[in-house]
């Protein structure tokens, strides 16, 4: 068995924890941008849909999100990278991926009376 020097192991742990923290920060920033830039006005605060379509769960692919946001679809206006950067779109996507699925209707007693 190959042994990894302890300094290398520590460095790997630090790098991995930094990547996890960055992904958490991306989701937090994505939520902030989603709410600040008004995405919630049509898609709801947790992307559940409203006048605009539901975006999650599951989250749509980043490439699809980017294409739709850049070109606009239906009643949604296009947003250029000057208005909403690719990094901000990526962060919004990270936020959308954190939104859990709602409970099944069968598990909600009030809906089954």
Short mmCIF file of C-alpha atoms in Angstrom, two decimals:
data_model
loop_
_atom_site.label_atom_id
_atom_site.label_comp_id
_atom_site.label_asym_id
_atom_site.label_seq_id
_atom_site.Cartn_x
_atom_site.Cartn_y
_atom_site.Cartn_z
CA UNK A 1 0.00 0.00 0.00
CA UNK A 2 1.30 3.45 -0.89
CA UNK A 3 1.44 5.89 1.97
CA UNK A 4 0.66 9.55 1.40
CA UNK A 5 2.90 11.96 3.29
CA UNK A 6 0.94 13.65 6.07
CA UNK A 7 1.54 17.11 4.60
CA UNK A 8 0.02 16.01 1.30
CA UNK A 9 -2.96 14.51 3.13
CA UNK A 10 -3.51 17.73 5.08
CA UNK A 11 -3.24 19.79 1.90
CA UNK A 12 -5.84 17.58 0.19
CA UNK A 13 -8.24 17.95 3.11
CA UNK A 14 -7.80 21.73 3.11
CA UNK A 15 -8.38 21.92 -0.65
CA UNK A 16 -11.46 19.70 -0.45
CA UNK A 17 -12.96 21.71 2.40
CA UNK A 18 -12.29 24.91 0.46
CA UNK A 19 -14.11 23.51 -2.58
CA UNK A 20 -17.08 22.57 -0.40
CA UNK A 21 -17.12 26.03 1.16
CA UNK A 22 -16.97 27.64 -2.27
CA UNK A 23 -19.91 25.57 -3.51
CA UNK A 24 -21.86 26.62 -0.40
CA UNK A 25 -20.92 30.23 -1.06
CA UNK A 26 -22.00 29.82 -4.69
CA UNK A 27 -25.43 28.61 -3.60
CA UNK A 28 -25.76 31.42 -1.06
CA UNK A 29 -24.73 33.98 -3.66
CA UNK A 30 -27.08 32.36 -6.19
CA UNK A 31 -30.01 32.72 -3.81
CA UNK A 32 -29.06 36.36 -3.21
CA UNK A 33 -28.88 37.08 -6.95
CA UNK A 34 -32.10 35.11 -7.64
CA UNK A 35 -33.93 37.29 -5.13
CA UNK A 36 -32.13 40.59 -5.85
CA UNK A 37 -32.49 40.44 -9.62
CA UNK A 38 -36.18 39.58 -9.45
CA UNK A 39 -36.14 35.98 -10.71
CA UNK A 40 -38.47 35.13 -7.81
CA UNK A 41 -41.15 37.48 -9.16
CA UNK A 42 -42.08 34.98 -11.87
CA UNK A 43 -40.48 31.74 -10.68
CA UNK A 44 -41.25 31.97 -6.94
CA UNK A 45 -38.82 32.31 -4.04
CA UNK A 46 -37.90 28.63 -4.18
CA UNK A 47 -38.30 28.29 -7.96
CA UNK A 48 -41.64 26.54 -7.51
CA UNK A 49 -43.16 28.46 -10.40
CA UNK A 50 -45.74 31.19 -10.68
CA UNK A 51 -46.26 33.23 -13.81
CA UNK A 52 -42.98 31.65 -14.94
CA UNK A 53 -42.29 27.91 -14.99
CA UNK A 54 -41.05 25.81 -12.09
CA UNK A 55 -37.26 25.53 -12.25
CA UNK A 56 -36.65 22.86 -9.64
CA UNK A 57 -36.56 20.14 -8.44
CA UNK A 58 -34.78 18.77 -10.23
CA UNK A 59 -32.71 21.78 -11.24
CA UNK A 60 -32.49 22.30 -14.97
CA UNK A 61 -29.08 21.87 -16.55
CA UNK A 62 -26.78 24.90 -16.36
CA UNK A 63 -26.46 24.95 -20.16
CA UNK A 64 -30.26 25.06 -20.51
CA UNK A 65 -30.58 27.76 -17.87
CA UNK A 66 -27.92 29.86 -19.59
CA UNK A 67 -29.50 29.45 -23.04
CA UNK A 68 -32.97 30.39 -21.79
CA UNK A 69 -31.74 33.38 -19.79
CA UNK A 70 -29.60 34.70 -22.65
CA UNK A 71 -32.24 34.27 -25.38
CA UNK A 72 -35.46 34.68 -23.43
CA UNK A 73 -38.36 32.28 -23.91
CA UNK A 74 -42.09 32.94 -24.00
CA UNK A 75 -42.71 36.04 -21.91
CA UNK A 76 -39.26 36.03 -20.33
CA UNK A 77 -36.99 38.78 -21.59
CA UNK A 78 -33.38 37.98 -22.49
CA UNK A 79 -30.68 38.93 -19.99
CA UNK A 80 -27.25 39.73 -21.41
CA UNK A 81 -24.04 38.95 -19.58
CA UNK A 82 -23.81 42.67 -18.77
CA UNK A 83 -26.99 42.33 -16.70
CA UNK A 84 -26.42 38.83 -15.31
CA UNK A 85 -22.91 37.38 -15.56
CA UNK A 86 -22.11 33.75 -16.36
CA UNK A 87 -20.71 33.43 -12.83
CA UNK A 88 -24.00 34.71 -11.37
CA UNK A 89 -25.95 32.25 -13.54
CA UNK A 90 -23.71 29.45 -12.31
CA UNK A 91 -24.36 30.56 -8.72
CA UNK A 92 -28.12 30.67 -9.36
CA UNK A 93 -27.84 27.13 -10.70
CA UNK A 94 -25.97 26.11 -7.53
CA UNK A 95 -28.83 27.62 -5.48
CA UNK A 96 -31.45 25.76 -7.54
CA UNK A 97 -29.62 22.49 -6.90
CA UNK A 98 -29.97 23.00 -3.13
CA UNK A 99 -33.77 23.20 -3.20
CA UNK A 100 -35.26 19.91 -1.98
CA UNK A 101 -38.23 18.21 -3.59
CA UNK A 102 -41.55 18.89 -1.89
CA UNK A 103 -43.14 16.03 0.04
CA UNK A 104 -45.43 13.77 -2.00
CA UNK A 105 -49.09 14.83 -1.85
CA UNK A 106 -49.98 11.42 -0.38
CA UNK A 107 -47.85 12.24 2.68
CA UNK A 108 -49.83 15.41 3.49
CA UNK A 109 -52.78 14.43 5.66
CA UNK A 110 -54.85 17.51 4.87
CA UNK A 111 -54.74 16.71 1.15
CA UNK A 112 -55.94 13.17 1.74
CA UNK A 113 -59.12 13.82 3.71
#
